[in-house]
mmCIF file of C-alpha atoms in Angstrom:
data_model
loop_
_atom_site.group_PDB
_atom_site.id
_atom_site.type_symbol
_atom_site.label_atom_id
_atom_site.label_comp_id
_atom_site.label_asym_id
_atom_site.label_seq_id
_atom_site.Cartn_x
_atom_site.Cartn_y
_atom_site.Cartn_z
ATOM 1 C CA UNK A 2 0.055 -0.123 0.151
ATOM 2 C CA UNK A 3 1.215 3.472 -1.018
ATOM 3 C CA UNK A 4 2.393 5.687 2.047
ATOM 4 C CA UNK A 5 1.295 8.664 0.499
ATOM 5 C CA UNK A 6 -2.334 8.286 -0.978
ATOM 6 C CA UNK A 7 -5.063 11.191 -0.719
ATOM 7 C CA UNK A 8 -7.650 9.265 0.933
ATOM 8 C CA UNK A 9 -5.789 8.370 4.072
ATOM 9 C CA UNK A 10 -5.217 10.008 7.452
ATOM 10 C CA UNK A 11 -2.875 12.593 8.181
ATOM 11 C CA UNK A 12 0.521 11.027 9.772
ATOM 12 C CA UNK A 13 2.296 13.306 12.260
ATOM 13 C CA UNK A 14 5.601 12.542 13.755
ATOM 14 C CA UNK A 15 6.413 14.465 17.056
ATOM 15 C CA UNK A 16 9.990 14.546 18.279
ATOM 16 C CA UNK A 17 10.812 15.488 21.836
ATOM 17 C CA UNK A 18 14.344 17.196 22.612
ATOM 18 C CA UNK A 19 17.125 15.093 24.362
ATOM 19 C CA UNK A 20 20.401 16.391 23.295
ATOM 20 C CA UNK A 21 22.960 13.320 23.117
ATOM 21 C CA UNK A 22 20.108 10.965 23.666
ATOM 22 C CA UNK A 23 18.926 11.518 20.081
ATOM 23 C CA UNK A 24 20.423 8.503 18.933
ATOM 24 C CA UNK A 25 17.535 6.873 20.893
ATOM 25 C CA UNK A 26 15.066 8.694 18.535
ATOM 26 C CA UNK A 27 16.918 7.751 15.469
ATOM 27 C CA UNK A 28 17.084 3.996 16.445
ATOM 28 C CA UNK A 29 13.202 4.066 16.972
ATOM 29 C CA UNK A 30 12.921 5.667 13.599
ATOM 30 C CA UNK A 31 15.248 3.142 12.069
ATOM 31 C CA UNK A 32 12.828 0.325 13.477
ATOM 32 C CA UNK A 33 9.564 2.173 11.901
ATOM 33 C CA UNK A 34 11.558 2.433 8.548
ATOM 34 C CA UNK A 35 12.396 -1.399 8.647
ATOM 35 C CA UNK A 36 8.754 -2.403 9.371
ATOM 36 C CA UNK A 37 7.108 -0.249 7.036
ATOM 37 C CA UNK A 38 9.811 -0.306 4.227
ATOM 38 C CA UNK A 39 9.573 3.420 3.779
ATOM 39 C CA UNK A 40 11.880 6.212 4.746
ATOM 40 C CA UNK A 41 10.394 8.494 7.497
ATOM 41 C CA UNK A 42 9.432 11.419 4.998
ATOM 42 C CA UNK A 43 7.823 8.775 2.816
ATOM 43 C CA UNK A 44 5.554 7.412 5.530
ATOM 44 C CA UNK A 45 4.858 10.651 7.654
ATOM 45 C CA UNK A 46 3.262 13.823 6.143
ATOM 46 C CA UNK A 47 4.519 16.453 8.935
ATOM 47 C CA UNK A 48 6.806 16.433 11.784
ATOM 48 C CA UNK A 49 7.214 18.649 14.945
ATOM 49 C CA UNK A 50 10.414 18.881 16.851
ATOM 50 C CA UNK A 51 12.100 20.598 19.674
ATOM 51 C CA UNK A 52 15.743 20.819 20.057
ATOM 52 C CA UNK A 53 17.409 17.768 19.095
ATOM 53 C CA UNK A 54 14.071 16.477 17.730
ATOM 54 C CA UNK A 55 14.035 19.605 15.533
ATOM 55 C CA UNK A 56 17.538 18.757 14.393
ATOM 56 C CA UNK A 57 16.697 15.114 13.480
ATOM 57 C CA UNK A 58 13.373 15.547 11.896
ATOM 58 C CA UNK A 59 14.941 18.223 9.658
ATOM 59 C CA UNK A 60 17.714 15.983 8.537
ATOM 60 C CA UNK A 61 15.132 13.104 7.668
ATOM 61 C CA UNK A 62 12.917 15.586 5.929
ATOM 62 C CA UNK A 63 15.801 17.459 4.009
ATOM 63 C CA UNK A 64 18.007 14.725 2.659
ATOM 64 C CA UNK A 65 17.936 11.084 1.627
ATOM 65 C CA UNK A 66 19.398 9.310 4.265
ATOM 66 C CA UNK A 67 17.787 6.440 6.099
ATOM 67 C CA UNK A 68 17.473 6.504 9.790
ATOM 68 C CA UNK A 69 19.585 3.235 10.122
ATOM 69 C CA UNK A 70 22.361 4.947 8.221
ATOM 70 C CA UNK A 71 21.995 8.070 10.427
ATOM 71 C CA UNK A 72 22.641 6.405 13.820
ATOM 72 C CA UNK A 73 26.586 6.483 13.386
ATOM 73 C CA UNK A 74 26.659 9.452 11.596
ATOM 74 C CA UNK A 75 24.487 11.468 14.126
ATOM 75 C CA UNK A 76 26.815 9.968 17.038
ATOM 76 C CA UNK A 77 29.874 11.482 15.372
ATOM 77 C CA UNK A 78 28.095 14.794 14.565
ATOM 78 C CA UNK A 79 26.881 15.615 18.101
ATOM 79 C CA UNK A 80 30.259 14.528 19.557
ATOM 80 C CA UNK A 81 32.136 16.820 17.041
ATOM 81 C CA UNK A 82 29.829 19.819 17.961
ATOM 82 C CA UNK A 83 30.609 19.485 22.026
ATOM 83 C CA UNK A 84 32.744 21.921 23.446
ATOM 84 C CA UNK A 85 36.366 20.870 24.368
ATOM 85 C CA UNK A 86 36.876 18.903 27.549
ATOM 86 C CA UNK A 87 38.462 22.051 29.152
ATOM 87 C CA UNK A 88 35.530 24.233 28.404
ATOM 88 C CA UNK A 89 32.948 21.576 29.631
ATOM 89 C CA UNK A 90 34.808 21.501 33.030
ATOM 90 C CA UNK A 91 34.750 25.319 33.079
ATOM 91 C CA UNK A 92 31.309 25.555 32.620
ATOM 92 C CA UNK A 93 30.316 22.445 34.770
ATOM 93 C CA UNK A 94 29.317 20.480 31.715
ATOM 94 C CA UNK A 95 26.635 22.676 30.580
ATOM 95 C CA UNK A 96 25.373 23.876 34.059
ATOM 96 C CA UNK A 97 26.717 27.389 33.485
ATOM 97 C CA UNK A 98 26.994 27.612 29.513
ATOM 98 C CA UNK A 99 25.748 25.723 26.665
ATOM 99 C CA UNK A 100 27.437 22.178 26.269
ATOM 100 C CA UNK A 101 27.817 22.654 22.689
ATOM 101 C CA UNK A 102 30.330 24.816 20.717
ATOM 102 C CA UNK A 103 28.616 27.374 18.774
ATOM 103 C CA UNK A 104 31.112 27.510 16.003
ATOM 104 C CA UNK A 105 31.336 23.576 15.975
ATOM 105 C CA UNK A 106 27.557 23.301 15.919
ATOM 106 C CA UNK A 107 27.214 25.903 13.062
ATOM 107 C CA UNK A 108 29.757 23.904 10.902
ATOM 108 C CA UNK A 109 27.907 20.698 11.751
ATOM 109 C CA UNK A 110 24.302 22.115 10.737
ATOM 110 C CA UNK A 111 25.744 23.852 7.506
ATOM 111 C CA UNK A 112 27.174 20.457 6.515
ATOM 112 C CA UNK A 113 23.619 18.893 6.412
ATOM 113 C CA UNK A 114 21.553 21.982 5.327
ATOM 114 C CA UNK A 115 23.920 24.470 3.784
ATOM 115 C CA UNK A 116 21.859 27.455 2.429
ATOM 116 C CA UNK A 117 18.526 25.544 2.395
ATOM 117 C CA UNK A 118 15.160 27.062 3.356
ATOM 118 C CA UNK A 119 12.307 25.572 5.226
ATOM 119 C CA UNK A 120 10.316 25.533 2.045
ATOM 120 C CA UNK A 121 12.918 22.873 0.837
ATOM 121 C CA UNK A 122 11.773 20.160 3.406
ATOM 122 C CA UNK A 123 9.964 17.347 1.777
ATOM 123 C CA UNK A 124 7.410 17.181 4.250
ATOM 124 C CA UNK A 125 5.469 19.871 6.494
ATOM 125 C CA UNK A 126 7.722 20.762 9.574
ATOM 126 C CA UNK A 127 6.957 23.082 12.575
ATOM 127 C CA UNK A 128 9.790 24.226 15.027
ATOM 128 C CA UNK A 129 8.639 25.808 18.292
ATOM 129 C CA UNK A 130 11.314 28.156 19.660
ATOM 130 C CA UNK A 131 11.609 30.447 22.722
ATOM 131 C CA UNK A 132 11.325 34.030 22.024
ATOM 132 C CA UNK A 133 13.569 35.067 24.946
ATOM 133 C CA UNK A 134 12.875 38.778 24.810
ATOM 134 C CA UNK A 135 9.044 38.743 24.531
ATOM 135 C CA UNK A 136 8.737 35.702 26.827
ATOM 136 C CA UNK A 137 6.581 33.600 24.336
ATOM 137 C CA UNK A 138 6.711 30.436 22.126
ATOM 138 C CA UNK A 139 7.313 31.291 18.271
ATOM 139 C CA UNK A 140 6.422 28.504 15.999
ATOM 140 C CA UNK A 141 8.426 28.536 12.602
ATOM 141 C CA UNK A 142 6.359 26.696 9.861
ATOM 142 C CA UNK A 143 7.907 25.348 6.790
ATOM 143 C CA UNK A 144 4.677 26.261 4.767
ATOM 144 C CA UNK A 145 4.525 29.730 5.946
ATOM 145 C CA UNK A 146 8.089 30.819 6.757
ATOM 146 C CA UNK A 147 9.346 29.680 3.341
ATOM 147 C CA UNK A 148 12.561 31.496 3.023
ATOM 148 C CA UNK A 149 13.772 30.989 6.488
ATOM 149 C CA UNK A 150 17.205 29.094 6.567
ATOM 150 C CA UNK A 151 17.032 25.717 8.077
ATOM 151 C CA UNK A 152 20.373 26.280 9.740
ATOM 152 C CA UNK A 153 19.111 29.313 11.501
ATOM 153 C CA UNK A 154 16.004 27.587 12.957
ATOM 154 C CA UNK A 155 17.889 24.304 14.053
ATOM 155 C CA UNK A 156 20.818 26.571 15.483
ATOM 156 C CA UNK A 157 18.318 28.475 17.748
ATOM 157 C CA UNK A 158 16.349 25.276 18.592
ATOM 158 C CA UNK A 159 19.430 23.587 19.849
ATOM 159 C CA UNK A 160 20.946 26.471 22.062
ATOM 160 C CA UNK A 161 21.218 24.283 25.126
ATOM 161 C CA UNK A 162 18.254 26.080 26.950
ATOM 162 C CA UNK A 163 16.715 29.378 27.411
ATOM 163 C CA UNK A 164 18.613 30.219 30.598
ATOM 164 C CA UNK A 165 21.394 31.290 28.618
ATOM 165 C CA UNK A 166 19.799 34.051 26.624
ATOM 166 C CA UNK A 167 18.720 34.063 22.881
ATOM 167 C CA UNK A 168 20.934 33.683 19.657
ATOM 168 C CA UNK A 169 20.675 35.602 16.541
ATOM 169 C CA UNK A 170 20.189 34.194 12.999
ATOM 170 C CA UNK A 171 22.656 34.174 10.468
ATOM 171 C CA UNK A 172 21.440 33.568 7.010
ATOM 172 C CA UNK A 173 17.804 34.670 7.077
ATOM 173 C CA UNK A 174 16.479 38.172 6.247
ATOM 174 C CA UNK A 175 15.106 39.821 8.297
ATOM 175 C CA UNK A 176 17.162 38.689 11.137
ATOM 176 C CA UNK A 177 15.343 36.855 14.274
ATOM 177 C CA UNK A 178 16.467 35.780 17.668
ATOM 178 C CA UNK A 179 15.532 32.843 19.863
ATOM 179 C CA UNK A 180 16.340 30.025 22.034
ATOM 180 C CA UNK A 181 15.709 26.417 22.970
ATOM 181 C CA UNK A 182 12.295 25.791 24.485
ATOM 182 C CA UNK A 183 13.332 22.203 26.068
ATOM 183 C CA UNK A 184 13.871 23.219 29.548
ATOM 184 C CA UNK A 185 10.438 24.282 29.847
ATOM 185 C CA UNK A 186 8.399 22.304 27.435
ATOM 186 C CA UNK A 187 10.029 19.453 25.865
ATOM 187 C CA UNK A 188 7.086 17.622 24.194
ATOM 188 C CA UNK A 189 5.796 19.131 21.186
ATOM 189 C CA UNK A 190 2.586 17.066 20.616
ATOM 190 C CA UNK A 191 0.160 19.653 21.491
ATOM 191 C CA UNK A 192 1.971 22.212 19.368
ATOM 192 C CA UNK A 193 2.028 19.900 16.584
ATOM 193 C CA UNK A 194 -1.910 19.296 16.733
ATOM 194 C CA UNK A 195 -2.442 23.168 17.026
ATOM 195 C CA UNK A 196 -0.156 23.563 14.170
ATOM 196 C CA UNK A 197 -1.727 20.874 11.786
ATOM 197 C CA UNK A 198 -5.233 21.161 13.089
ATOM 198 C CA UNK A 199 -6.910 22.027 9.597
ATOM 199 C CA UNK A 200 -5.309 18.832 8.021
ATOM 200 C CA UNK A 201 -6.331 16.710 11.088
ATOM 201 C CA UNK A 202 -9.897 18.008 11.084
ATOM 202 C CA UNK A 203 -10.141 17.184 7.395
ATOM 203 C CA UNK A 204 -8.276 13.730 7.432
ATOM 204 C CA UNK A 205 -7.928 12.524 10.807
ATOM 205 C CA UNK A 206 -4.615 11.717 12.309
ATOM 206 C CA UNK A 207 -2.200 9.045 13.337
ATOM 207 C CA UNK A 208 0.501 10.293 15.782
ATOM 208 C CA UNK A 209 3.891 8.662 16.511
ATOM 209 C CA UNK A 210 5.621 10.754 19.534
ATOM 210 C CA UNK A 211 9.071 9.722 20.528
ATOM 211 C CA UNK A 212 10.397 10.982 23.741
ATOM 212 C CA UNK A 213 13.828 11.002 24.384
ATOM 213 C CA UNK A 214 14.196 12.738 27.905
ATOM 214 C CA UNK A 215 15.710 10.218 30.320
ATOM 215 C CA UNK A 216 12.840 9.506 32.989
ATOM 216 C CA UNK A 217 13.207 7.064 35.783
ATOM 217 C CA UNK A 218 10.463 4.354 35.577
ATOM 218 C CA UNK A 219 10.017 4.722 39.242
ATOM 219 C CA UNK A 220 9.032 8.451 40.034
ATOM 220 C CA UNK A 221 10.875 8.260 43.416
ATOM 221 C CA UNK A 222 14.114 7.348 41.823
ATOM 222 C CA UNK A 223 16.620 9.462 39.963
ATOM 223 C CA UNK A 224 18.064 9.423 36.515
ATOM 224 C CA UNK A 225 21.557 10.123 37.169
ATOM 225 C CA UNK A 226 23.274 8.811 40.261
ATOM 226 C CA UNK A 227 26.235 11.223 39.982
ATOM 227 C CA UNK A 228 27.950 13.289 37.497
ATOM 228 C CA UNK A 229 27.417 16.919 35.950
ATOM 229 C CA UNK A 230 23.930 15.983 34.558
ATOM 230 C CA UNK A 231 22.604 15.322 37.985
ATOM 231 C CA UNK A 232 21.794 18.624 38.979
ATOM 232 C CA UNK A 233 19.204 19.228 36.191
ATOM 233 C CA UNK A 234 18.169 15.666 35.267
ATOM 234 C CA UNK A 235 17.156 14.608 38.831
ATOM 235 C CA UNK A 236 15.375 17.928 39.528
ATOM 236 C CA UNK A 237 13.105 17.622 36.168
ATOM 237 C CA UNK A 238 11.563 14.354 36.421
ATOM 238 C CA UNK A 239 8.722 15.594 38.349
ATOM 239 C CA UNK A 240 8.066 18.161 35.913
ATOM 240 C CA UNK A 241 8.752 15.811 33.131
ATOM 241 C CA UNK A 242 6.348 13.498 34.558
ATOM 242 C CA UNK A 243 3.660 15.993 34.851
ATOM 243 C CA UNK A 244 3.959 17.162 31.353
ATOM 244 C CA UNK A 245 3.796 13.596 30.272
ATOM 245 C CA UNK A 246 0.709 12.988 32.118
ATOM 246 C CA UNK A 247 -0.942 16.085 30.958
ATOM 247 C CA UNK A 248 -0.151 15.761 27.244
ATOM 248 C CA UNK A 249 -1.133 11.948 27.418
ATOM 249 C CA UNK A 250 -4.489 12.661 29.027
ATOM 250 C CA UNK A 251 -5.259 15.481 26.990
ATOM 251 C CA UNK A 252 -4.703 13.311 23.834
ATOM 252 C CA UNK A 253 -6.804 10.371 25.184
ATOM 253 C CA UNK A 254 -9.615 12.815 25.878
ATOM 254 C CA UNK A 255 -9.358 14.254 22.223
ATOM 255 C CA UNK A 256 -9.463 10.622 21.040
ATOM 256 C CA UNK A 257 -12.476 9.502 23.114
ATOM 257 C CA UNK A 258 -14.557 12.739 22.642
ATOM 258 C CA UNK A 259 -13.654 13.266 19.035
ATOM 259 C CA UNK A 260 -12.622 16.923 19.741
ATOM 260 C CA UNK A 261 -10.081 16.168 17.053
ATOM 261 C CA UNK A 262 -10.150 13.081 14.800
ATOM 262 C CA UNK A 263 -7.403 11.491 16.108
ATOM 263 C CA UNK A 264 -7.269 7.994 14.898
ATOM 264 C CA UNK A 265 -4.405 6.514 16.850
ATOM 265 C CA UNK A 266 -1.487 7.848 18.979
ATOM 266 C CA UNK A 267 1.800 5.845 20.083
ATOM 267 C CA UNK A 268 4.039 7.501 22.519
ATOM 268 C CA UNK A 269 7.432 5.771 22.818
ATOM 269 C CA UNK A 270 9.453 7.298 25.777
ATOM 270 C CA UNK A 271 12.701 6.739 27.012
ATOM 271 C CA UNK A 272 12.566 5.026 30.314
ATOM 272 C CA UNK A 273 15.422 4.141 32.578
ATOM 273 C CA UNK A 274 15.242 1.346 35.047
ATOM 274 C CA UNK A 275 18.515 2.066 36.481
ATOM 275 C CA UNK A 276 20.440 5.314 37.407
ATOM 276 C CA UNK A 277 23.108 6.235 34.935
ATOM 277 C CA UNK A 278 26.780 7.323 35.877
ATOM 278 C CA UNK A 279 26.825 10.881 34.650
ATOM 279 C CA UNK A 280 30.529 10.881 34.478
ATOM 280 C CA UNK A 281 30.497 8.134 31.764
ATOM 281 C CA UNK A 282 32.056 8.910 28.541
ATOM 282 C CA UNK A 283 30.314 9.833 25.176
ATOM 283 C CA UNK A 284 30.392 6.296 23.800
ATOM 284 C CA UNK A 285 29.302 4.732 26.984
ATOM 285 C CA UNK A 286 26.305 6.957 27.110
ATOM 286 C CA UNK A 287 25.370 6.456 23.317
ATOM 287 C CA UNK A 288 25.848 2.649 23.951
ATOM 288 C CA UNK A 289 23.437 2.889 27.055
ATOM 289 C CA UNK A 290 20.856 5.084 25.043
ATOM 290 C CA UNK A 291 20.861 2.607 22.143
ATOM 291 C CA UNK A 292 20.541 -0.343 24.682
ATOM 292 C CA UNK A 293 17.302 1.731 25.932
ATOM 293 C CA UNK A 294 15.914 1.817 22.583
ATOM 294 C CA UNK A 295 16.415 -1.847 21.914
ATOM 295 C CA UNK A 296 14.713 -2.722 25.246
ATOM 296 C CA UNK A 297 11.763 -0.567 24.216
ATOM 297 C CA UNK A 298 11.371 -2.032 20.694
ATOM 298 C CA UNK A 299 11.169 -5.365 22.422
ATOM 299 C CA UNK A 300 8.797 -4.065 25.102
ATOM 300 C CA UNK A 301 6.462 -2.367 22.852
ATOM 301 C CA UNK A 302 6.749 -4.346 19.681
ATOM 302 C CA UNK A 303 3.254 -5.372 19.416
ATOM 303 C CA UNK A 304 2.076 -1.660 19.923
ATOM 304 C CA UNK A 305 4.428 -0.732 17.139
ATOM 305 C CA UNK A 306 3.011 -3.173 14.664
ATOM 306 C CA UNK A 307 -0.489 -2.178 15.694
ATOM 307 C CA UNK A 308 0.152 1.588 15.130
ATOM 308 C CA UNK A 309 1.653 0.758 11.608
ATOM 309 C CA UNK A 310 -1.278 -1.497 10.676
ATOM 310 C CA UNK A 311 -3.700 1.355 11.971
ATOM 311 C CA UNK A 312 -2.014 3.785 9.535
ATOM 312 C CA UNK A 313 -1.761 1.362 6.700
ATOM 313 C CA UNK A 314 -5.598 0.337 7.086
ATOM 314 C CA UNK A 315 -6.717 3.915 7.950
ATOM 315 C CA UNK A 316 -8.611 2.683 10.932
ATOM 316 C CA UNK A 317 -9.029 3.948 14.586
ATOM 317 C CA UNK A 318 -7.154 2.174 17.161
ATOM 318 C CA UNK A 319 -6.634 3.153 20.919
ATOM 319 C CA UNK A 320 -3.215 2.241 21.995
ATOM 320 C CA UNK A 321 -2.552 2.603 25.745
ATOM 321 C CA UNK A 322 0.242 4.755 26.735
ATOM 322 C CA UNK A 323 2.775 2.185 28.836
ATOM 323 C CA UNK A 324 6.048 3.134 30.156
#
């Protein structure tokens, strides 16, 4: 069955932020591609992403790379974007300043997108940023902000977090500024529903959402037992879980009350059953995130198949949210 036919429902991909845990997201996308036999932009119609999710969604929607081939490449790319070990130590590993080098990050983004504009994306993409000066969310839309440079949007969207202030665009005219939204809102599902509401009302929607913020399976536990990420990751779980519950319950309500014609919604979230050593090196953390992805694929295999079948048969199916 063709992945892009006119009489089927609108398929939405929602990608959370997650910094270096983005490899978790890419591994799950690779599994979806394996099971559907289609590249991500050939199966989905639109995506919304925050921070690392915006970066990965844009890569998939812009180029011809498969998610499987992107796994090793994105590990190398993100490692290369990081500040030097000395700079990371000086800033307490991102606690006092962004963990990514602005110069290396820009070089990495430009290698993927060069001077391409949002209109060059193969599927509809929306990118929420934090308007630091006006204290509001600003959404860039590939169907409306046609001539905005992809590099600018992703550069601002991955600016560590809004505590560090805004960053100015480089290629777009007129210039704009913004910052990463992920510290405050790391789940773009509701923003996606708002942005794509006309298509959803007209066609109905199947939504795949991937959450890559490391969350402990037990709310009383911590994500990191030691290391530089502990200060943030062990404070945020309660906030993350409240946000997760709010969005899940909102979408369930829309599904049951048919406030929006959501036909199916699959949430695949990164869950840790053990605390992580925050002093582990990049390679060890990447292996750990990939292992979490493999565990989730095995644990949620049936639901993944059900979601794909719901998309292909264009039928309504309630898929419970399971951590």
